[in-house]
Amino acid sequence: MKITVTVEGPTPDFQAKLLALLAEHAGQVSADTTWTKDRASRYYLALPQRAQRIVKEAADRSGYVSADDLRDTEDTSLRGHSAALKRILDRGVREGWWPDGMEAPIQAQGPGFGKVVGYRMPDALTGVFRMAIYNWSRDWGAAEKVKTCTPAEQATACLHGHVPQCQFAEPTQQ
């Protein structure tokens, strides 16, 4: 038997009672630790801008982005980026965005303590994160080529090739 329960914005009293009930049956209860598009979006949007870039680039590059690709110049440091990635994962548990035990969506790669050589996202997560980021980021790959046209003002321009891709197939009659 599988029962899925979603509780949005529970009161502290209700949450405490539900967690107590679940703890009573802990041997039969498992949390859904799957990264969904909504969870990936929330994770991405909660990150600082520099850490967002790491996640975005890794998802766009089949799961791996090298440190050199992330540096603006040869001397640019990536120090502190991994901390933000972990901090948001922990915050999501505290805020109830996802359950404890979620797999980190991206990991620093390197020889250990010291200089990071890149970041890796598991292959199974790249599609989920790409979709989540695409929905929120205006500067993501194909989104740069798509012009959001208002029917009254810009649909005709899109039809006549002034915009490479358009979200409207034909102008709306007024």
Coordinates of N, CA and C in Angstrom, one line a residue:
M1 N 0.8 -1.2 0.0 CA 0.0 0.0 0.0 C 0.9 1.2 0.0
K2 N 0.5 2.2 -0.8 CA 1.2 3.5 -0.9 C 0.2 4.6 -0.7
I3 N 0.5 5.5 0.3 CA -0.3 6.6 0.5 C 0.6 7.9 0.4
T4 N 0.2 8.8 -0.4 CA 0.9 10.1 -0.6 C 0.2 11.2 0.1
V5 N 0.8 11.9 1.0 CA 0.2 13.0 1.7 C 1.0 14.3 1.4
T6 N 0.3 15.3 1.0 CA 0.9 16.6 0.8 C 0.2 17.6 1.7
V7 N 1.0 18.2 2.6 CA 0.4 19.2 3.5 C 1.2 20.5 3.3
E8 N 0.4 21.5 2.8 CA 1.0 22.8 2.6 C 0.6 23.8 3.7
G9 N 1.6 24.4 4.3 CA 1.4 25.4 5.4 C 0.7 24.9 6.6
P10 N 1.1 23.7 7.1 CA 0.4 23.2 8.3 C 0.7 24.1 9.5
T11 N -0.3 24.1 10.5 CA -0.1 24.8 11.7 C 0.9 24.0 12.5
P12 N 1.6 24.7 13.4 CA 2.6 24.0 14.2 C 2.0 22.8 15.0
D13 N 0.8 23.0 15.5 CA 0.1 21.9 16.3 C -0.2 20.7 15.4
F14 N -0.7 21.0 14.2 CA -1.0 19.9 13.3 C 0.2 19.2 12.9
Q15 N 1.3 19.9 12.5 CA 2.5 19.3 12.1 C 3.1 18.4 13.2
A16 N 3.1 18.9 14.4 CA 3.6 18.1 15.6 C 2.8 16.8 15.7
K17 N 1.5 16.9 15.6 CA 0.7 15.6 15.7 C 0.9 14.7 14.6
L18 N 1.0 15.2 13.4 CA 1.3 14.4 12.2 C 2.7 13.7 12.3
L19 N 3.7 14.4 12.7 CA 5.0 13.9 12.8 C 5.0 12.8 14.0
A20 N 4.3 13.0 15.0 CA 4.2 12.0 16.1 C 3.6 10.7 15.6
L21 N 2.5 10.9 14.8 CA 1.8 9.7 14.2 C 2.8 8.9 13.3
L22 N 3.5 9.7 12.5 CA 4.4 9.1 11.5 C 5.6 8.4 12.3
A23 N 6.0 9.0 13.4 CA 7.1 8.4 14.2 C 6.6 7.1 14.8
E24 N 5.3 7.0 15.2 CA 4.8 5.8 15.7 C 4.9 4.6 14.7
H25 N 4.8 4.9 13.5 CA 4.8 3.9 12.4 C 6.0 4.0 11.5
A26 N 7.1 4.5 12.1 CA 8.3 4.8 11.3 C 8.8 3.6 10.5
G27 N 8.6 2.4 10.9 CA 9.1 1.2 10.2 C 8.3 1.0 8.9
Q28 N 7.1 1.6 8.8 CA 6.3 1.4 7.6 C 6.2 2.7 6.8
V29 N 6.9 3.8 7.2 CA 6.8 5.1 6.5 C 8.1 5.4 5.8
S30 N 8.0 5.9 4.6 CA 9.2 6.4 4.0 C 8.9 7.7 3.3
A31 N 9.8 8.6 3.4 CA 9.7 9.9 2.8 C 10.0 9.9 1.3
D32 N 9.3 10.7 0.6 CA 9.6 10.9 -0.9 C 10.8 11.8 -1.0
T33 N 11.9 11.3 -1.3 CA 13.1 12.1 -1.5 C 13.5 12.3 -2.9
T34 N 12.5 12.3 -3.8 CA 12.7 12.5 -5.2 C 12.8 14.0 -5.5
W35 N 13.7 14.4 -6.4 CA 13.8 15.8 -6.8 C 12.7 16.0 -7.9
T36 N 11.7 16.8 -7.6 CA 10.7 17.1 -8.6 C 11.0 18.5 -9.2
K37 N 10.3 18.9 -10.2 CA 10.5 20.2 -10.8 C 10.2 21.3 -9.8
D38 N 9.2 21.1 -9.0 CA 8.9 22.2 -8.0 C 10.0 22.3 -6.9
R39 N 10.5 21.1 -6.5 CA 11.5 21.2 -5.5 C 12.8 21.7 -6.1
A40 N 13.1 21.4 -7.3 CA 14.3 21.9 -8.0 C 14.2 23.4 -8.2
S41 N 13.0 23.9 -8.5 CA 12.8 25.3 -8.7 C 13.0 26.1 -7.4
R42 N 12.4 25.5 -6.3 CA 12.6 26.2 -5.0 C 14.0 26.2 -4.6
Y43 N 14.8 25.1 -4.8 CA 16.2 25.0 -4.5 C 16.9 26.1 -5.3
Y44 N 16.7 26.1 -6.6 CA 17.4 27.0 -7.4 C 17.2 28.5 -7.1
L45 N 15.9 28.8 -6.9 CA 15.6 30.2 -6.6 C 16.1 30.7 -5.2
A46 N 16.3 29.8 -4.3 CA 16.7 30.1 -2.9 C 18.2 30.4 -2.9
L47 N 19.0 29.9 -3.9 CA 20.4 30.1 -4.0 C 20.8 31.5 -4.3
P48 N 22.0 31.9 -3.8 CA 22.5 33.2 -4.2 C 22.9 33.1 -5.7
Q49 N 23.0 34.2 -6.4 CA 23.2 34.3 -7.8 C 24.4 33.5 -8.3
R50 N 25.5 33.6 -7.6 CA 26.7 32.9 -8.0 C 26.5 31.4 -7.9
A51 N 25.8 30.9 -6.9 CA 25.6 29.5 -6.8 C 24.5 29.0 -7.8
Q52 N 23.6 29.9 -8.1 CA 22.6 29.5 -9.2 C 23.3 29.2 -10.5
R53 N 24.3 30.0 -10.8 CA 25.1 29.8 -12.0 C 25.7 28.4 -12.1
I54 N 26.2 27.9 -10.9 CA 26.8 26.6 -10.9 C 25.8 25.5 -11.2
V55 N 24.6 25.6 -10.6 CA 23.6 24.6 -10.8 C 23.1 24.7 -12.3
K56 N 22.9 25.9 -12.8 CA 22.4 26.1 -14.1 C 23.4 25.6 -15.2
E57 N 24.7 25.9 -15.0 CA 25.7 25.4 -15.9 C 25.9 23.9 -15.9
A58 N 25.8 23.3 -14.7 CA 25.9 21.9 -14.6 C 24.7 21.2 -15.3
A59 N 23.5 21.7 -15.1 CA 22.4 21.1 -15.7 C 22.4 21.3 -17.2
D60 N 23.0 22.4 -17.7 CA 23.1 22.6 -19.1 C 24.2 21.8 -19.8
R61 N 25.2 21.4 -19.0 CA 26.4 20.8 -19.6 C 26.4 19.3 -19.2
S62 N 25.2 18.7 -19.3 CA 25.1 17.2 -19.0 C 25.6 16.8 -17.7
G63 N 25.5 17.6 -16.7 CA 25.8 17.3 -15.3 C 27.2 17.7 -14.8
Y64 N 28.1 18.2 -15.6 CA 29.4 18.6 -15.1 C 29.8 20.0 -15.6
V65 N 30.3 20.8 -14.7 CA 30.8 22.1 -15.1 C 32.2 22.2 -14.4
S66 N 33.2 22.6 -15.2 CA 34.5 22.7 -14.6 C 34.6 24.1 -14.0
A67 N 35.5 24.2 -13.0 CA 35.8 25.4 -12.3 C 36.3 26.5 -13.3
D68 N 37.1 26.1 -14.3 CA 37.6 27.1 -15.2 C 36.4 27.7 -16.0
D69 N 35.4 26.9 -16.3 CA 34.2 27.5 -17.0 C 33.4 28.4 -16.2
L70 N 33.5 28.4 -14.9 CA 32.8 29.2 -14.0 C 33.5 30.5 -13.6
R71 N 34.8 30.5 -13.8 CA 35.6 31.7 -13.4 C 35.5 32.7 -14.5
D72 N 35.3 34.0 -14.1 CA 35.3 35.1 -15.1 C 36.7 35.4 -15.5
T73 N 37.6 35.3 -14.6 CA 39.0 35.5 -15.0 C 39.8 34.3 -14.3
E74 N 41.1 34.2 -14.7 CA 41.9 33.1 -14.2 C 42.1 33.2 -12.7
D75 N 42.0 34.5 -12.1 CA 42.2 34.7 -10.7 C 41.0 34.7 -9.9
T76 N 39.8 34.5 -10.5 CA 38.5 34.5 -9.8 C 38.4 33.3 -8.9
S77 N 38.1 33.5 -7.7 CA 37.9 32.4 -6.7 C 36.5 31.9 -6.7
L78 N 36.4 30.6 -6.5 CA 35.1 29.9 -6.3 C 34.9 29.6 -4.8
R79 N 35.7 30.2 -3.9 CA 35.6 29.9 -2.5 C 34.2 30.3 -2.0
G80 N 33.6 29.4 -1.2 CA 32.3 29.7 -0.6 C 31.1 29.2 -1.4
H81 N 31.2 28.8 -2.6 CA 30.1 28.4 -3.4 C 29.5 27.1 -2.9
S82 N 30.3 26.2 -2.5 CA 29.8 24.9 -2.0 C 29.0 25.1 -0.7
A83 N 29.3 26.0 0.1 CA 28.6 26.2 1.4 C 27.2 26.7 1.1
A84 N 27.0 27.5 0.1 CA 25.6 28.0 -0.2 C 24.8 26.8 -0.7
L85 N 25.4 25.9 -1.5 CA 24.6 24.8 -2.1 C 24.1 23.9 -0.9
K86 N 25.0 23.6 0.1 CA 24.6 22.8 1.2 C 23.6 23.5 2.1
R87 N 23.8 24.8 2.3 CA 23.0 25.6 3.2 C 21.5 25.6 2.8
I88 N 21.3 25.7 1.5 CA 19.9 25.7 1.0 C 19.3 24.3 1.1
L89 N 20.1 23.3 0.9 CA 19.6 21.9 1.1 C 19.1 21.8 2.5
D90 N 19.9 22.2 3.5 CA 19.5 22.1 4.9 C 18.3 23.0 5.2
R91 N 18.3 24.2 4.6 CA 17.2 25.1 4.9 C 15.9 24.5 4.4
G92 N 15.9 23.9 3.2 CA 14.7 23.2 2.7 C 14.1 22.2 3.7
V93 N 14.9 21.5 4.4 CA 14.4 20.5 5.4 C 13.8 21.3 6.5
R94 N 14.5 22.3 7.0 CA 13.9 23.1 8.1 C 12.6 23.8 7.8
E95 N 12.5 24.3 6.5 CA 11.3 25.0 6.1 C 10.2 24.1 5.7
G96 N 10.5 22.8 5.5 CA 9.5 21.9 5.1 C 9.3 21.8 3.6
W97 N 10.3 22.3 2.8 CA 10.2 22.3 1.4 C 10.4 20.9 0.8
W98 N 11.2 20.1 1.5 CA 11.4 18.7 1.2 C 11.8 17.9 2.5
P99 N 11.7 16.6 2.4 CA 12.1 15.8 3.6 C 13.6 15.7 3.8
D100 N 14.0 15.4 5.1 CA 15.3 15.1 5.4 C 15.8 13.9 4.6
G101 N 17.0 13.8 4.1 CA 17.5 12.7 3.3 C 17.5 12.9 1.9
M102 N 17.2 14.2 1.4 CA 17.3 14.5 0.0 C 18.7 14.4 -0.5
E103 N 18.9 13.8 -1.6 CA 20.3 13.8 -2.2 C 20.7 15.2 -2.6
A104 N 21.9 15.5 -2.3 CA 22.5 16.8 -2.7 C 22.4 16.9 -4.3
P105 N 21.8 17.9 -4.9 CA 21.7 17.9 -6.3 C 23.0 18.2 -7.1
I106 N 24.0 18.7 -6.3 CA 25.2 19.0 -7.0 C 26.3 18.9 -5.9
Q107 N 27.5 18.4 -6.4 CA 28.6 18.2 -5.5 C 29.9 18.9 -6.0
A108 N 30.6 19.5 -5.2 CA 32.0 20.0 -5.6 C 32.9 18.8 -5.9
Q109 N 33.7 19.0 -6.9 CA 34.6 17.9 -7.3 C 36.0 18.5 -7.1
G110 N 36.9 17.7 -6.5 CA 38.2 18.1 -6.3 C 39.0 17.1 -5.5
P111 N 40.3 17.4 -5.3 CA 41.2 16.5 -4.6 C 40.9 16.4 -3.1
G112 N 39.9 17.1 -2.6 CA 39.7 17.1 -1.1 C 39.6 18.5 -0.7
F113 N 40.2 18.8 0.5 CA 40.2 20.2 0.9 C 41.1 21.0 0.0
G114 N 40.6 22.2 -0.4 CA 41.4 23.0 -1.3 C 40.6 23.4 -2.5
K115 N 41.3 23.5 -3.6 CA 40.8 24.1 -4.8 C 39.8 23.1 -5.4
V116 N 38.6 23.6 -5.8 CA 37.6 22.9 -6.5 C 37.9 22.8 -8.0
V117 N 37.8 21.6 -8.6 CA 38.1 21.5 -10.0 C 36.8 21.5 -10.9
G118 N 35.7 21.4 -10.2 CA 34.4 21.4 -10.9 C 33.2 21.0 -10.0
Y119 N 32.0 21.0 -10.6 CA 30.8 20.6 -9.9 C 30.1 19.5 -10.7
R120 N 29.6 18.5 -10.1 CA 28.9 17.4 -10.7 C 27.4 17.3 -10.2
M121 N 26.5 17.2 -11.2 CA 25.1 16.9 -10.9 C 24.8 15.5 -11.4
P122 N 24.2 14.6 -10.6 CA 23.9 13.3 -11.0 C 23.1 13.3 -12.3
D123 N 23.4 12.4 -13.2 CA 22.7 12.4 -14.5 C 21.2 12.4 -14.4
A124 N 20.7 11.7 -13.4 CA 19.2 11.6 -13.3 C 18.6 12.9 -12.9
L125 N 19.4 13.9 -12.5 CA 18.8 15.1 -12.0 C 18.9 16.2 -13.1
T126 N 19.7 16.1 -14.1 CA 20.0 17.2 -15.0 C 18.7 17.6 -15.7
G127 N 17.9 16.7 -16.1 CA 16.6 17.0 -16.8 C 15.6 17.7 -15.9
V128 N 15.5 17.3 -14.7 CA 14.6 17.9 -13.7 C 15.0 19.3 -13.5
F129 N 16.3 19.5 -13.2 CA 16.8 20.9 -12.9 C 16.8 21.8 -14.2
R130 N 17.1 21.2 -15.3 CA 17.0 22.0 -16.5 C 15.6 22.6 -16.8
M131 N 14.6 21.7 -16.6 CA 13.2 22.1 -16.7 C 12.8 23.1 -15.7
A132 N 13.2 22.9 -14.4 CA 12.9 23.9 -13.4 C 13.5 25.2 -13.6
I133 N 14.8 25.2 -14.0 CA 15.5 26.5 -14.3 C 15.0 27.2 -15.5
Y134 N 14.7 26.4 -16.5 CA 14.2 27.0 -17.8 C 12.9 27.8 -17.5
N135 N 12.1 27.2 -16.6 CA 10.8 27.9 -16.3 C 11.0 29.2 -15.6
W136 N 12.1 29.4 -14.9 CA 12.3 30.6 -14.1 C 13.3 31.6 -14.7
S137 N 14.2 31.1 -15.5 CA 15.3 31.9 -16.0 C 15.1 32.5 -17.4
R138 N 15.2 33.8 -17.5 CA 15.0 34.4 -18.8 C 16.2 34.3 -19.7
D139 N 17.3 34.0 -19.1 CA 18.6 33.9 -20.0 C 19.0 32.5 -20.2
W140 N 18.2 31.5 -20.1 CA 18.5 30.1 -20.3 C 18.4 29.8 -21.7
G141 N 19.4 29.1 -22.3 CA 19.5 28.6 -23.6 C 18.4 29.1 -24.6
A142 N 17.4 28.2 -24.8 CA 16.4 28.5 -25.8 C 15.5 29.7 -25.4
A143 N 15.4 30.0 -24.1 CA 14.6 31.2 -23.7 C 15.1 32.5 -24.3
E144 N 16.4 32.5 -24.6 CA 17.0 33.7 -25.2 C 16.4 34.0 -26.6
K145 N 16.0 32.9 -27.3 CA 15.5 33.0 -28.6 C 14.0 33.1 -28.7
V146 N 13.3 33.0 -27.6 CA 11.9 33.1 -27.6 C 11.5 34.5 -27.2
K147 N 10.7 35.1 -27.9 CA 10.1 36.4 -27.6 C 8.7 36.3 -27.2
T148 N 8.4 36.8 -26.0 CA 7.0 36.7 -25.6 C 6.3 37.9 -26.2
C149 N 5.4 37.6 -27.1 CA 4.7 38.7 -27.9 C 3.3 38.9 -27.3
T150 N 2.9 40.2 -27.2 CA 1.6 40.4 -26.8 C 0.8 40.4 -28.1
P151 N -0.4 39.8 -28.2 CA -1.1 39.6 -29.4 C -1.3 41.0 -30.2
A152 N -1.7 42.0 -29.5 CA -2.0 43.3 -30.1 C -0.8 44.0 -30.6
E153 N 0.4 43.9 -30.0 CA 1.5 44.7 -30.3 C 2.6 44.0 -31.1
Q154 N 2.9 42.7 -30.9 CA 4.1 42.1 -31.5 C 3.9 40.8 -32.3
A155 N 2.7 40.2 -32.3 CA 2.5 38.9 -33.0 C 2.8 39.0 -34.4
T156 N 2.4 40.1 -35.1 CA 2.6 40.3 -36.5 C 4.1 40.3 -36.8
A157 N 4.9 41.0 -36.0 CA 6.3 41.1 -36.1 C 6.9 39.7 -36.0
C158 N 6.4 38.9 -35.1 CA 6.9 37.5 -35.0 C 6.6 36.7 -36.2
L159 N 5.4 36.8 -36.8 CA 5.1 36.1 -38.0 C 5.9 36.4 -39.2
H160 N 6.4 37.6 -39.2 CA 7.2 38.1 -40.4 C 8.7 37.9 -40.2
G161 N 9.0 37.1 -39.2 CA 10.4 36.7 -39.1 C 11.3 37.7 -38.3
H162 N 10.7 38.7 -37.7 CA 11.5 39.7 -36.9 C 12.1 39.1 -35.6
V163 N 11.5 38.0 -35.2 CA 11.9 37.3 -34.0 C 12.1 35.8 -34.4
P164 N 13.2 35.2 -34.1 CA 13.4 33.8 -34.5 C 12.4 32.8 -34.1
Q165 N 11.9 32.9 -32.8 CA 10.8 32.0 -32.4 C 9.8 32.9 -31.6
C166 N 8.6 32.5 -31.7 CA 7.5 33.3 -31.1 C 6.5 32.3 -30.4
Q167 N 5.9 32.8 -29.4 CA 5.0 32.0 -28.6 C 3.6 32.0 -29.2
F168 N 3.3 32.8 -30.2 CA 2.0 32.9 -30.9 C 2.2 32.4 -32.3
A169 N 1.2 31.6 -32.7 CA 1.2 31.1 -34.1 C 0.7 32.1 -35.1
E170 N -0.3 32.9 -34.7 CA -0.8 34.0 -35.6 C -1.3 35.1 -34.7
P171 N -1.4 36.3 -35.3 CA -1.9 37.4 -34.5 C -3.4 37.3 -34.1
T172 N -3.7 37.8 -33.0 CA -5.0 37.8 -32.5 C -5.8 38.9 -33.1
Q173 N -7.0 38.6 -33.5 CA -7.9 39.7 -34.1 C -8.4 40.6 -33.0
Q174 N -8.5 41.9 -33.3 CA -9.0 42.8 -32.2 C -10.4 43.2 -32.6

